[in-house]
Each structure stands twice: as C-alpha cells, then as structure tokens.
Amino acid sequence: MSTTAELLKGAAELFPDEVVTSAHVRHLDLPFGAGRFALVTLDNGFDHTKPTTFGPQSLANLNAAIDQVEQEALAGSIVGAGITGKPFIFAVGADLKGVELLKKHDEALAIGKGGHDVFKRLSALAVPTFAYYNGAAMGGGVEVGLHCSYRTVSKAIPAFSLPEVFLGLVPGWGGCAILPNLIGAERAVSVIIENSLNQNKQLRGKQVFDLGIADALFEGADFLEQSLLWTANVLNGTTEVVRDEIDRGEAWDAAVAKGRAIADSKVHGAAPAAYRALDIIAAAKDGDLQAGFDAEDTALADLIMGGELRSGIYAFNLVQKRAKRPAGAPDKSLARPVTKVGVVGAGLMASQLALLFLRRLEVPVVLTDIDQERVDKGVGYVHAEIQKLLGKGRINQDKANRLTALVTGVLDKAEGFADADFIIEAVFEEMSVKQKVFAEVEAVAPAHAILATNTSSLSVSEMASKLQHPERVVGFHFFNPVAILPLLEIVRGEQTDDASLATAFGVAKKLKKTAVLTKDAPAFVVNRILTRFMGEIQNVIDEGTPVVTAEKAIEPLGLPMSPLVLLELVGPAIGLHVSETLNRAFPERFTVSPNLAAVVKAGKRGFYVYSAENGFKPELDPEVAALLVQGDVVLTEEQVRDRVLDAVAQEIGLMLEEGVVAEAQDIDLCLITGAGWPFHLGGVTPYLDREGVSERVNGKKFLAPGLASIPA
C-alpha cells in the first residue's frame, strides 16, 4: 500500500460521517480522430444543493481513479485525461466538517500532504490532462484543476474562488505555489488575498478566463461538448495554447508587498492566514513547486491547529447553517401571506426599505409621509434605483416597468394601507412619534396586518402598549446600508403572537435577510454591544487617553474599521441617542460622553477630517480636538484593550442571562452579519474565550470546547 493511501485511510477513520465523492472514469473517442480519452467525473450522488467536496475517502477515490488512468496512459491506450464535475458543480474544496474534527498537528499535516500527493499525480501522467470547470469551483476544487496541463471554464459559472484566507487557511493543495507561476504574482495575490479579504468575493467564468486561469471559455449549455472539441484540437495540434510570460523580477516582489498592504488594511496583523499565504507566494518566485507544496503543508497544519481557523469555520457554519434555521422562530405554517406592503415615512431609510420589499417580494409597495414633497422624493428615489438596475443590465425593461408601476406614494394612510398585509414604520426615533404613527395606522389597516417597526433601540412593547391589538406589532430592525448588511433583528414584544412573528420571519426569508430572534430589550443585540464597546473607548478618551492610543488599542482585533470611523458612518447624533437610551436603562454600565455630546452639538460629522495631502487617512479634526475636555488618566494600548474587551464580555454575559437571544452563537451571528465583525474572530465570543477574557470577567467560557476551538 502506498504512503498516500495509508495517509488517507487513517484520515478517513477520523471522519466517519464524510459525504463521499466518487470519481467515475469513462472513456470516449475524441472528435477529429484525436484518439481515446479518459474522463473522470467528480460526483457525491446528490444534486447541486449539496456541492461536491474532498474529504479523505473522496481523495482516496480520486487517487484510485488516477491509478487506473495512469496505467492506461503508460500502456498507450489513451491520448489524454480530463476531470469535470456533476451538473452545476465542479467541486468546492476540502470538507470543512472533517477539518473541524482534527485534534493533532500530524493529523492536519496528513490532510495537506494527502491532497498534494493525489493532485500532483495529474501533472505527472504520461499524457496531457484537462480540467473542465463546468460549475462552481472553490478551494481544492480550483486547485485540482491547477495541477492539470490545460483548463476550460464555463461562462455560466457563478462562483469560482480560493476562499481559504477568508476562513483562516491558505490555499494548501497547490494554490499558493502554482497560481502565481501560472498567471503571475499580481493576479494571484488578487485572487488569493484581495478577493478573500473582500468578503470572499467570487469570480465568474469570463473573469477566470481573462485572468489566464483557464485557457478557453465556452457557453454553459454545451460546455462539455465544446471543451472536448477544443481538447481534440489541442491534442492534434490544430489549437496552440499560448500563455503570458511570467515576470519574476521586481513585479513579483511588488505584488507580494501590495498583498501585505491589503492584509494590513483588512486584518491589521491580527490574523495569520494572509501573511502565511504571501510568504509561500513570495518563495514561489523561483518556480520550485515541490518546495511550495511542502510550505503549504506546514502552513495548513499550523493554521488548522490555530484558533483563527476554528473561529472561521464556526463563523462559516453560523452564516451557512444557523442563519437558515433561526433559533426560536415559530412554525412557519403560521405565517400569513403578504400581498401588499406599506411604508410609513419616505426618507432615505424608508425609501431603501421600500426598494428592498419591492425587489424581493414584487408586490405593491406604498409610501406615506407628512407632505407631498417628501412622498414624491421617496418614490422618486425608488424609481431612480430601478433605472440604475436597468442600466446595469441587472433587470430587463419589462421588469423595470413592472417594478416602477408597483411603487406608489400617498398622503392619506387610509387610502394607502386599507388593504396592506405588512406595514413598516421608519420615522423619527422618538417613542411618542412612533406611538402616534402606530395609532394612526391601526385605525385604517386591516385586522390581520402586521405592524412592524424599524426602531434601533426603543421598546417594541411600549410602542405597542396603547394599541387595540398589540399582539401584531413586531420589531423589524434593519442595518444600514440596507441593501448590503444581511442582518435583520426580529424583536418579539411582550404581547407579539406567534402568527405575527412567523409572518415576520417569512418576510425576512423572502427579503434574503439573516433573521435573528431577539427579546424586547434595550437596543436589542448589535447596538447594545457596539454602544458598550464604543462607550468604553469614549470613557478612556474622556478620562485622558489620547484618541490615537484608544483607536490603535483595538487594531489587533482586525475589525473592518476603527471605532471612531464607525461612529462617523453611524452618525454621532445616532450614537449619542442610543447611548442615552441605554444609559436610562443601565446607568451603571452605559455612560453618555460629554465630549460626544459636544461634537454633536457643534454639528460635526465625526472626529476626523480627510485630506488629499494625507492620502485621505483619518486625522483628528482640529475643531474637534479643541472641543475635547479630557482628564489626566492616560492608559496604554494594552490597558485600553483589556478594559474594552472586559466591558464587551460582561455585556454579552448579561444579555445571555437576560435571554436577549437563545445562545452565544446568535450574538456572533448578529455581529458578523450586522456589524461586519470578522470571520477570523468568529464574531466575538470565540476570541473572548481564546484570550481568557470570558473566564476573567464571567468565570466561564461562552462556548463549549470544540465549537470554535480544537475538540477536547
């Protein structure tokens, strides 16, 4: 038995629940008399909703298929070999469920080595090899094709990527070593580092071809037939494949330097994966692929045994699995149909909501406001956005006409809402205003209509308390920008009934939002945690720590933006309002910063100014600096970080005790999808557990061993 087979057999024993991919070999005669060809098809026996992956037994199956093809190549009975996938799916990489189970460094090393040993046999065959990327290809799915002599790609592919750095790994089965040697370091850095750290951006078929990863591009409808015709022409010499010369000089070093700058800007040195990948790309400059493969094995094993990957997989599972089955959601059979939507308000937030409901539900949407000018402006915004979608080719003229006709605006709520099934308010964040609006809406809306509020911090129960039917009021809190951030906090008021809640979850699903059920507690989840987090930063600034020290203290978390830049995005006035709301609820923990109040009073948009001379980097606004009144307590970055993290850990502990959400996983899901907190932190609780903060503050970890850490 070969070493590879032994390695994979041992790994398969650690992973008994693998969804196994088979590797079928079939033979066909190529057109134009080009000869007999062996085609390997990767297939796990399920449809495209369960993509094909590579666990240890799957790799063993591919290894056995290559044994057969190798014998045929040596015997001269085939002229070439190809590899493709089942309909719509090529292969999406290593099976992460198996990676989660690994407990030892040598087990992790075996997975890396096993994949390399199988894949590199494709490049060592005595005949040319071809990869036909017929459908989604990610990670190891992309890499198995990189080991082939030639590649074709379908125009219909919606997703092609090396997402490993996004999760906390490196492309470990040849990606870091082969890709820069195939398409050059700059393009490879873009695919491996930049796209991964840009919210795991996917490539489409044409982009794969334009980058030089594939040698030919064909339509999806007859992709395999066209690929085989092309293969025949390559083998008989009619078609010559010419690739760009690779620049192995300064351009290579510049690409790696650019990659480090991108990693620094995104994760600030806090997550090792990007830097390990860049080290391997840098070393691949001399074209020594085997040295690159060995470095990939070591990096892969080190990262698999590190906290970042475990947090990354945990975050991936939250977003892919938990998000699809929201904890605490009522039976979906209780949900009522929604055939018309009403929006109270026609400002920017209300207009964004109207556009989202219109695009996803494709039902009539009516906006109301206090004067015709505002109504016209809101409807005009939606119409303009529909025209933009048409201009970009995202929708056709018929659909643009239909959507435009579905959105209207009226002043009279009775006229607009008499037959609406779901009415959402997005008016000024003031309890008396919200109560007045709901009273007016209840008077004219049908008895079954859901009354939803987009409040970010006010009590849903109090808002509903003066109504005849408070049971149909539900919190429906979106995050800005509405079109981009997936989170929707669905808030159950004290009297909200199951049918209203089920309808809200049904609408959320149609809106393609990640819905998390929260109790009606002040500021719900994201705003409560962020306000405590920001409040502690502002406290240390107020006490005397320089702004730059307070900001730098948080960099090791690798958050998408610094706290004060985030404040600028949210708006200082909104930040102040939420801190005042929470201060009233929990005065012992939430402060109202006099400096922030002064910034708001002065009408400043934030703490920073940006100038072309400084490369648009944030600089403390001299006018804001003049407003600041600080004490004389100056903390170090480490002291600031400890204080902020302790505050966050305490708040999450209290929220879980109060039952604001079902489990710590829901807190993390909210922070990832509503505040853009990184996958490599797993949201926040795995990081707090890993750094010892949870036990220091609460006396216990938030998560069970193995959930976002190495199994016990």
XYZ file of C-alpha atoms in Angstrom:
712
model
C 0.000 0.000 0.000
C 1.317 3.407 -0.917
C 2.036 6.092 1.678
C -0.729 8.295 0.221
C -3.308 5.525 0.552
C -2.225 4.868 4.153
C -2.412 8.577 4.986
C -5.903 8.855 3.555
C -7.124 5.659 5.209
C -6.007 6.997 8.596
C -7.679 10.349 7.942
C -10.915 8.658 6.790
C -11.117 6.784 10.110
C -11.141 10.155 11.922
C -14.064 11.301 9.772
C -16.735 8.556 9.587
C -19.574 10.920 8.511
C -17.921 12.199 5.332
C -20.223 12.796 2.349
C -18.086 10.791 -0.038
C -17.325 11.966 -3.572
C -16.828 9.259 -6.160
C -14.530 9.649 -9.168
C -16.069 7.787 -12.135
C -13.795 7.022 -15.076
C -15.422 6.690 -18.505
C -13.867 6.530 -21.931
C -14.790 8.256 -25.154
C -13.392 8.717 -28.619
C -12.487 12.355 -29.203
C -13.697 14.045 -32.439
C -11.434 14.592 -35.476
C -9.819 11.201 -34.837
C -7.821 12.646 -31.940
C -7.913 9.360 -30.011
C -9.333 7.610 -26.933
C -9.793 9.812 -23.861
C -10.391 9.093 -20.152
C -12.850 11.443 -18.404
C -13.092 11.478 -14.590
C -16.347 12.903 -13.140
C -16.491 14.033 -9.518
C -19.917 13.308 -8.030
C -21.185 12.857 -4.456
C -24.537 11.428 -5.570
C -26.579 14.474 -4.507
C -27.971 17.324 -6.599
C -26.327 20.768 -6.871
C -27.740 21.882 -3.480
C -25.152 19.613 -1.814
C -21.873 20.579 -3.515
C -19.101 18.057 -4.060
C -16.244 18.197 -1.525
C -12.935 16.448 -0.868
C -12.744 14.553 2.396
C -10.144 11.805 2.919
C -12.243 8.992 1.386
C -13.100 11.245 -1.578
C -9.389 11.912 -2.149
C -8.767 8.147 -1.928
C -11.423 7.591 -4.624
C -9.769 10.161 -6.899
C -6.408 8.524 -6.181
C -7.812 5.130 -7.286
C -9.229 6.695 -10.476
C -5.795 8.180 -11.240
C -4.239 4.703 -10.663
C -6.432 3.403 -13.484
C -5.783 6.366 -15.804
C -2.029 6.175 -15.113
C -1.922 2.513 -16.200
C -3.861 3.331 -19.376
C -1.545 6.255 -20.161
C 1.554 4.103 -19.681
C 0.024 1.375 -21.866
C -0.656 3.943 -24.602
C -4.382 3.162 -24.651
C -5.421 6.823 -24.030
C -4.151 10.118 -25.503
C -5.272 12.317 -22.615
C -7.350 12.534 -19.432
C -9.871 15.085 -18.172
C -11.667 15.894 -14.939
C -15.087 17.509 -14.546
C -17.981 17.709 -12.094
C -21.675 16.891 -11.772
C -24.239 19.388 -13.171
C -23.669 22.967 -11.878
C -20.841 21.905 -9.535
C -17.186 21.171 -10.278
C -16.004 20.810 -6.644
C -15.935 23.235 -3.717
C -12.832 22.106 -1.871
C -11.929 20.334 1.339
C -14.751 19.109 3.553
C -14.630 21.540 6.493
C -16.634 19.192 8.721
C -13.651 16.867 8.664
C -11.160 19.674 9.336
C -13.125 20.596 12.500
C -12.555 17.115 13.927
C -8.743 17.189 13.730
C -7.036 17.310 17.127
C -3.312 16.876 16.343
C -0.742 18.632 14.163
C 0.293 15.401 12.407
C -3.360 14.649 11.511
C -3.616 18.111 9.944
C -0.307 17.596 8.124
C -1.660 14.326 6.681
C -4.653 16.133 5.137
C -2.382 18.640 3.393
C 0.082 16.023 2.245
C -2.673 13.626 1.146
C -4.276 16.241 -1.103
C -0.947 17.193 -2.657
C 0.069 13.601 -3.245
C -3.167 12.875 -5.126
C -3.465 16.114 -7.105
C 0.131 16.296 -8.289
C -0.217 12.870 -9.913
C -2.379 14.630 -12.541
C 0.591 16.694 -13.716
C 2.853 13.627 -13.680
C 0.737 11.481 -16.023
C 2.312 10.361 -19.291
C -0.471 12.138 -21.251
C -1.789 15.741 -21.163
C -4.513 16.411 -18.584
C -7.506 18.755 -18.812
C -9.767 20.316 -16.170
C -13.255 21.297 -17.296
C -14.634 23.807 -14.766
C -18.310 23.190 -15.585
C -19.789 24.706 -12.386
C -18.976 26.213 -9.005
C -15.318 25.674 -8.094
C -13.704 26.757 -4.842
C -10.589 25.972 -2.846
C -9.433 22.425 -3.525
C -11.865 22.293 -6.453
C -9.937 25.090 -8.156
C -6.596 23.548 -7.114
C -7.206 20.083 -8.565
C -7.628 21.832 -11.941
C -4.422 23.831 -11.466
C -2.459 20.558 -11.461
C -3.746 19.756 -14.968
C -1.978 20.728 -18.202
C -4.965 22.730 -19.529
C -8.236 24.198 -18.234
C -11.553 25.293 -19.747
C -14.256 27.244 -17.916
C -17.992 27.716 -18.397
C -19.384 31.218 -18.905
C -22.276 30.158 -16.653
C -20.137 29.652 -13.519
C -21.481 31.935 -10.767
C -18.754 31.257 -8.208
C -15.043 30.483 -8.552
C -12.593 31.327 -5.771
C -9.768 30.421 -3.460
C -11.571 31.454 -0.238
C -9.166 29.882 2.258
C -7.676 33.127 3.623
C -11.232 34.351 4.331
C -11.711 31.316 6.594
C -8.272 31.403 8.212
C -6.405 28.919 5.980
C -4.117 29.113 2.959
C -4.829 27.503 -0.420
C -2.989 24.368 0.662
C -3.237 21.923 -2.237
C -1.157 23.856 -4.763
C -2.938 27.219 -4.987
C -0.220 29.375 -3.417
C 2.574 27.695 -5.382
C 1.006 27.028 -8.804
C -1.294 30.025 -9.355
C 1.405 32.770 -9.319
C 3.508 30.596 -11.631
C 0.539 30.283 -13.982
C -0.875 33.844 -14.061
C 1.797 35.951 -12.331
C 2.103 37.105 -8.742
C -0.066 40.220 -9.064
C -3.122 38.371 -10.352
C -2.546 35.518 -7.902
C -2.414 37.960 -4.961
C -5.674 39.474 -6.192
C -7.407 36.058 -6.227
C -5.864 34.581 -3.061
C -5.616 37.649 -0.794
C -7.640 40.588 -2.078
C -10.813 38.726 -3.092
C -10.778 36.601 0.065
C -10.435 39.607 2.346
C -13.062 41.492 0.340
C -15.945 39.493 1.880
C -14.907 36.358 -0.052
C -15.557 37.882 -3.487
C -16.338 35.306 -6.190
C -15.197 35.259 -9.805
C -17.445 34.443 -12.759
C -16.433 32.300 -15.726
C -15.303 35.129 -18.000
C -13.134 36.636 -15.235
C -11.473 33.233 -14.714
C -10.623 33.164 -18.410
C -9.498 36.814 -18.528
C -7.136 36.232 -15.595
C -5.481 33.378 -17.516
C -6.537 30.667 -15.057
C -8.465 28.942 -17.866
C -7.227 28.548 -21.438
C -10.676 28.563 -23.072
C -14.175 29.865 -22.300
C -17.398 28.207 -23.504
C -21.156 28.683 -23.108
C -22.799 26.719 -20.309
C -25.413 24.945 -22.470
C -22.970 22.714 -24.386
C -19.886 23.325 -22.274
C -18.540 19.770 -22.098
C -19.078 19.102 -25.830
C -17.236 22.328 -26.754
C -14.456 21.547 -24.262
C -13.945 18.109 -25.788
C -13.835 19.565 -29.334
C -11.222 22.045 -28.101
C -9.315 19.234 -26.361
C -9.183 17.258 -29.598
C -7.777 20.292 -31.408
C -5.141 20.844 -28.730
C -4.088 17.195 -28.844
C -3.899 17.053 -32.638
C -2.002 20.344 -32.808
C -4.687 22.453 -34.517
C -5.042 24.694 -31.464
C -1.974 26.046 -29.730
C -2.288 27.337 -26.148
C -0.123 30.408 -25.580
C 0.226 31.848 -22.089
C 1.645 35.158 -20.922
C 5.295 35.289 -19.876
C 5.567 35.477 -16.071
C 7.512 38.451 -14.676
C 9.762 37.015 -11.978
C 11.553 40.285 -11.279
C 10.504 43.341 -9.302
C 6.835 42.912 -10.320
C 6.672 39.715 -8.235
C 8.057 41.424 -5.125
C 5.781 44.436 -5.671
C 2.742 42.135 -5.854
C 3.644 40.470 -2.560
C 4.207 43.894 -0.944
C 0.812 45.021 -2.235
C -0.723 41.862 -0.740
C 0.820 42.671 2.662
C -0.580 46.214 2.491
C -4.056 44.801 1.713
C -3.769 42.330 4.616
C -2.610 45.105 6.961
C -5.541 47.313 5.981
C -8.057 44.500 6.481
C -6.805 42.488 9.473
C -4.018 44.705 10.906
C -1.732 41.731 11.526
C -4.409 40.136 13.734
C -4.990 37.049 11.570
C -2.048 34.965 10.310
C -3.520 33.259 7.213
C -2.993 36.061 4.665
C 0.635 36.527 5.749
C 1.382 32.782 5.570
C -0.096 32.661 2.055
C 2.005 35.667 0.990
C 5.187 34.042 2.348
C 4.537 30.994 0.132
C 3.746 33.167 -2.921
C 6.972 35.144 -2.306
C 9.001 31.904 -2.148
C 7.301 30.510 -5.285
C 9.134 33.122 -7.402
C 11.843 30.624 -8.395
C 9.245 28.156 -9.704
C 10.178 25.318 -7.312
C 6.693 23.830 -6.941
C 7.621 20.982 -4.587
C 9.173 23.406 -2.095
C 5.926 25.398 -2.368
C 3.824 22.290 -1.711
C 5.886 21.456 1.381
C 5.441 25.016 2.667
C 1.681 24.756 2.024
C 1.531 21.516 4.053
C 3.256 23.143 7.034
C 1.172 26.335 6.875
C -2.034 24.338 6.528
C -1.245 22.164 9.548
C -0.204 25.157 11.692
C -3.367 27.075 10.804
C -5.693 24.072 11.275
C -4.359 23.811 14.830
C -4.816 27.555 15.418
C -7.780 29.433 16.863
C -8.350 31.615 13.817
C -9.403 28.745 11.542
C -11.642 27.193 14.206
C -13.307 30.587 14.618
C -13.550 30.934 10.830
C -15.260 27.540 10.421
C -17.567 28.350 13.348
C -18.491 31.655 11.680
C -18.996 29.889 8.331
C -21.352 27.378 9.982
C -23.297 30.194 11.658
C -23.823 32.031 8.382
C -24.473 28.930 6.260
C -26.487 26.802 8.685
C -27.749 28.572 11.801
C -28.877 31.569 9.748
C -31.155 29.284 7.721
C -32.857 27.870 10.859
C -33.321 30.820 13.241
C -33.398 29.784 16.905
C -36.805 30.345 18.496
C -38.703 31.124 15.276
C -42.331 29.869 15.362
C -43.655 27.197 12.992
C -43.573 28.696 9.502
C -47.031 27.253 8.725
C -48.456 30.024 10.970
C -47.184 32.750 8.622
C -49.773 34.772 6.709
C -49.361 35.795 3.040
C -48.097 39.287 2.269
C -49.543 40.719 -0.961
C -49.095 44.442 -0.281
C -46.595 46.399 1.842
C -46.981 49.816 3.426
C -44.053 52.019 4.455
C -44.597 54.902 6.878
C -42.058 57.573 6.029
C -40.370 58.448 2.758
C -36.899 59.485 3.959
C -33.712 57.671 2.935
C -34.148 54.668 5.280
C -37.838 54.281 4.370
C -37.019 54.572 0.644
C -34.301 51.903 0.945
C -36.810 49.612 2.691
C -39.432 50.257 0.002
C -36.903 49.315 -2.704
C -35.913 46.107 -0.895
C -39.535 44.961 -0.359
C -40.330 45.817 -3.970
C -37.397 43.907 -5.450
C -37.701 40.802 -3.282
C -41.478 40.444 -2.840
C -42.570 42.021 -6.159
C -45.879 43.169 -4.602
C -47.402 46.672 -4.454
C -45.495 48.960 -2.059
C -46.980 52.264 -0.918
C -45.124 55.031 0.951
C -46.712 57.775 3.040
C -45.280 60.879 4.698
C -46.401 64.228 6.108
C -46.251 66.205 2.863
C -46.395 65.565 -0.887
C -42.821 66.766 -1.490
C -41.412 64.068 0.817
C -43.647 61.393 -0.682
C -42.564 62.348 -4.221
C -38.906 62.331 -3.186
C -39.209 58.831 -1.667
C -40.999 57.366 -4.694
C -38.531 59.179 -6.968
C -35.599 57.531 -5.163
C -37.077 54.057 -5.752
C -37.794 54.814 -9.419
C -34.224 56.102 -9.914
C -32.748 52.948 -8.331
C -34.850 50.759 -10.644
C -33.473 52.720 -13.623
C -29.920 52.125 -12.328
C -30.582 48.362 -12.193
C -31.904 48.512 -15.758
C -28.848 50.500 -16.894
C -26.508 47.892 -15.385
C -28.389 45.057 -17.093
C -29.457 43.570 -13.745
C -33.133 43.644 -14.814
C -34.824 43.901 -18.233
C -37.207 46.633 -19.459
C -40.340 44.574 -18.701
C -39.288 44.026 -15.120
C -38.278 47.680 -14.709
C -41.740 48.743 -15.949
C -43.470 46.278 -13.630
C -41.475 47.317 -10.536
C -41.934 51.017 -11.300
C -45.704 50.532 -11.535
C -45.812 48.646 -8.215
C -44.433 51.506 -6.077
C -46.668 54.463 -5.243
C -46.925 57.214 -2.653
C -49.942 58.818 -0.947
C -50.550 61.293 1.875
C -53.667 59.557 3.197
C -52.810 56.442 5.262
C -56.402 55.180 4.936
C -56.068 55.220 1.156
C -52.629 53.624 1.173
C -52.921 50.979 3.886
C -56.560 49.770 3.791
C -55.532 46.538 2.026
C -51.883 46.212 3.166
C -50.757 42.998 4.902
C -47.431 44.262 6.264
C -46.813 47.877 7.303
C -43.388 49.037 8.492
C -42.581 52.427 10.011
C -39.239 54.165 9.528
C -39.940 57.536 11.146
C -38.028 59.628 13.704
C -36.558 57.597 16.601
C -38.801 59.047 19.293
C -41.283 56.949 21.312
C -44.164 59.463 21.192
C -43.800 59.835 17.403
C -43.754 56.045 16.877
C -46.811 55.529 19.125
C -48.741 58.244 17.276
C -47.891 56.697 13.892
C -48.951 53.211 15.016
C -52.251 54.528 16.411
C -52.986 56.184 13.038
C -52.017 53.042 11.111
C -54.043 50.694 13.340
C -57.145 52.813 12.742
C -57.026 52.208 8.968
C -55.150 48.901 8.462
C -56.883 45.511 8.048
C -57.237 43.431 11.244
C -54.677 40.865 10.055
C -51.930 43.354 9.028
C -48.542 43.113 10.732
C -47.312 46.418 12.183
C -43.506 46.414 12.087
C -41.056 48.942 13.490
C -37.536 49.564 12.271
C -36.521 51.015 15.648
C -32.850 50.565 16.540
C -33.162 50.880 20.307
C -36.677 51.703 21.572
C -39.015 49.271 23.345
C -41.333 47.472 20.919
C -43.677 46.549 23.804
C -44.017 50.175 24.896
C -44.595 51.214 21.292
C -47.477 48.700 21.056
C -48.862 49.301 24.571
C -51.591 51.795 23.615
C -52.948 49.837 20.652
C -56.130 47.756 20.457
C -54.110 44.819 19.072
C -50.518 44.947 20.405
C -50.095 41.267 19.510
C -49.462 42.133 15.850
C -46.572 44.544 16.497
C -43.095 43.207 15.803
C -39.601 44.724 15.746
C -38.009 44.522 12.295
C -34.637 46.200 12.694
C -32.528 46.548 9.526
C -28.912 47.667 9.360
C -27.529 50.385 7.152
C -26.815 50.112 4.238
C -29.998 48.018 3.921
C -29.016 46.512 0.553
C -25.652 45.250 1.835
C -25.828 44.180 5.506
C -27.716 40.871 5.789
C -28.858 41.057 9.418
C -32.461 41.624 10.443
C -33.118 41.653 14.198
C -36.699 40.417 14.657
C -37.930 41.583 18.050
C -40.716 39.858 19.946
C -42.679 42.329 22.050
C -44.283 41.187 25.303
C -47.611 40.608 23.516
C -46.454 39.680 19.985
C -48.248 36.489 18.918
C -46.788 33.524 17.046
C -48.649 34.221 13.785
C -47.264 37.776 13.575
C -43.778 36.556 14.410
C -43.976 33.694 11.883
C -45.124 36.170 9.199
C -42.178 38.446 10.045
C -39.739 35.508 9.675
C -41.409 34.505 6.391
C -40.998 38.032 5.020
C -37.361 38.134 6.227
C -36.624 34.935 4.296
C -38.134 36.394 1.103
C -36.062 39.530 1.648
C -32.996 37.189 1.758
C -32.025 38.522 5.170
C -30.405 36.687 8.084
C -33.111 36.886 10.744
C -32.249 36.526 14.444
C -34.968 36.491 17.101
C -34.304 38.850 19.985
C -36.137 39.691 23.175
C -37.501 43.219 23.529
C -34.513 44.529 25.484
C -32.907 47.994 25.137
C -31.034 48.320 21.783
C -31.534 44.565 21.140
C -28.198 42.903 20.170
C -25.810 44.725 17.828
C -26.416 48.279 19.014
C -26.221 47.252 22.660
C -22.839 45.547 22.214
C -21.436 48.250 19.922
C -22.629 51.015 22.268
C -20.931 49.357 25.245
C -17.810 48.838 23.112
C -17.796 52.434 21.825
C -18.782 53.781 25.244
C -15.679 52.277 26.834
C -13.484 53.796 24.104
C -15.095 57.185 24.737
C -14.693 56.762 28.505
C -10.920 56.273 28.222
C -10.668 59.272 25.859
C -12.733 61.403 28.278
C -10.501 60.291 31.170
C -7.342 61.415 29.374
C -6.028 58.749 26.962
C -5.112 60.272 23.555
C -7.561 59.490 20.740
C -4.837 57.797 18.647
C -3.899 55.435 21.525
C -7.533 54.478 22.151
C -8.047 53.733 18.443
C -4.785 51.788 17.978
C -5.591 49.641 21.017
C -8.365 47.918 19.064
C -6.347 47.213 15.892
C -5.313 43.670 16.954
C -8.945 42.600 16.665
C -8.766 43.257 12.913
C -12.181 44.942 12.816
C -13.380 46.316 9.460
C -12.971 49.902 10.692
C -11.780 51.713 13.816
C -14.373 52.685 16.467
C -14.384 56.407 15.645
C -14.582 55.781 11.887
C -17.571 53.519 12.639
C -19.103 56.332 14.705
C -18.765 58.584 11.653
C -20.579 56.017 9.497
C -23.411 55.605 12.036
C -23.550 59.339 12.719
C -22.511 60.888 16.064
C -26.105 62.035 16.753
C -27.462 58.468 16.401
C -24.572 57.144 18.530
C -25.405 59.709 21.202
C -29.134 58.883 21.052
C -28.541 55.132 21.506
C -26.085 55.756 24.389
C -28.730 57.964 26.074
C -31.361 55.212 25.635
C -29.044 52.615 27.167
C -27.906 54.997 29.893
C -31.536 55.333 31.002
C -31.888 51.527 31.043
C -28.496 50.623 32.558
C -26.939 53.782 34.096
C -24.315 51.755 35.973
C -22.722 50.469 32.731
C -23.628 52.852 29.922
C -22.330 56.408 30.045
C -23.187 59.442 27.939
C -19.902 61.023 26.870
C -19.864 64.824 27.360
C -17.273 65.017 24.586
C -19.528 63.141 22.165
C -22.424 65.418 23.163
C -20.199 68.444 22.418
C -19.254 67.015 18.990
C -22.956 66.506 18.157
C -23.903 69.984 19.432
C -21.198 71.519 17.223
C -22.757 69.744 14.225
C -19.613 67.735 13.449
C -19.958 64.602 11.282
C -17.236 62.798 13.202
C -13.896 63.116 14.967
C -11.798 63.071 11.797
C -11.021 65.104 8.693
C -9.563 63.716 5.465
C -7.261 65.462 3.020
C -5.657 64.586 -0.297
C -2.238 65.668 1.066
C -2.506 62.960 3.724
C -3.763 60.312 1.303
C -7.277 60.619 2.798
C -6.151 58.938 6.009
C -8.174 59.952 9.094
C -6.684 62.860 11.046
C -8.170 64.295 14.236
C -10.236 67.352 13.268
C -8.583 70.408 14.938
C -12.060 71.788 15.696
C -13.000 68.531 17.464
C -9.653 68.491 19.315
C -10.490 71.995 20.605
C -13.857 70.748 21.905
C -12.413 67.769 23.838
C -12.237 68.117 27.607
C -10.043 65.314 28.968
C -8.880 64.179 32.399
C -5.314 63.192 33.259
C -5.581 59.370 33.343
C -3.526 58.081 30.398
C -3.754 54.352 29.653
C -1.523 52.181 27.452
C -2.932 50.422 24.384
C -2.977 47.122 26.287
C -4.864 48.658 29.221
C -7.422 50.197 26.856
C -7.875 46.873 25.041
C -8.381 44.976 28.311
C -10.975 47.482 29.503
C -12.920 47.426 26.250
C -12.902 43.629 25.938
C -13.847 43.167 29.601
C -16.811 45.506 29.072
C -17.954 43.601 25.966
C -17.600 40.218 27.716
C -19.587 41.487 30.697
C -22.378 42.847 28.480
C -22.677 39.635 26.449
C -22.781 37.605 29.680
C -25.622 39.774 30.995
C -27.506 39.605 27.692
C -27.362 35.798 27.741
C -28.576 35.768 31.356
C -31.474 38.047 30.363
C -32.342 35.763 27.429
C -31.977 38.531 24.831
C -31.075 35.740 22.363
C -31.101 31.946 22.628
C -27.324 31.356 22.734
C -23.918 32.978 22.331
C -23.946 31.775 18.698
C -26.754 34.254 17.955
C -24.658 37.129 19.346
C -21.842 36.163 16.974
C -24.189 35.730 14.011
C -25.535 39.254 14.667
C -22.067 40.830 14.881
C -20.850 39.108 11.698
C -23.912 39.903 9.579
C -24.974 43.222 11.124
C -21.692 44.881 12.061
C -19.222 43.193 9.697
C -17.128 41.690 12.514
C -14.551 39.345 11.012
C -14.848 35.632 10.422
C -11.403 35.150 11.982
C -12.833 36.311 15.328
C -15.877 34.092 14.868
C -17.873 37.224 15.671
C -16.530 37.885 19.165
C -17.216 35.137 21.727
C -14.602 32.644 20.401
C -12.000 35.434 20.583
C -13.019 36.370 24.148
C -12.809 32.680 25.107
C -9.413 32.232 23.401
C -7.891 35.332 25.009
C -9.080 34.335 28.503
C -11.374 37.379 28.778
C -14.609 35.375 29.240
C -13.264 33.482 32.264
C -11.628 36.604 33.726
C -14.920 38.508 33.602
C -17.662 35.869 33.866
C -15.825 32.893 35.380
C -16.591 30.662 32.379
C -16.265 30.443 28.613
C -19.166 31.331 26.346
C -18.798 28.281 24.079
C -18.388 24.537 24.665
C -14.970 23.008 23.784
C -14.722 22.130 20.090
C -17.403 24.590 18.972
C -14.914 27.250 17.844
C -11.779 25.579 19.192
C -9.855 22.306 18.927
C -12.015 19.416 20.254
C -11.070 18.226 23.748
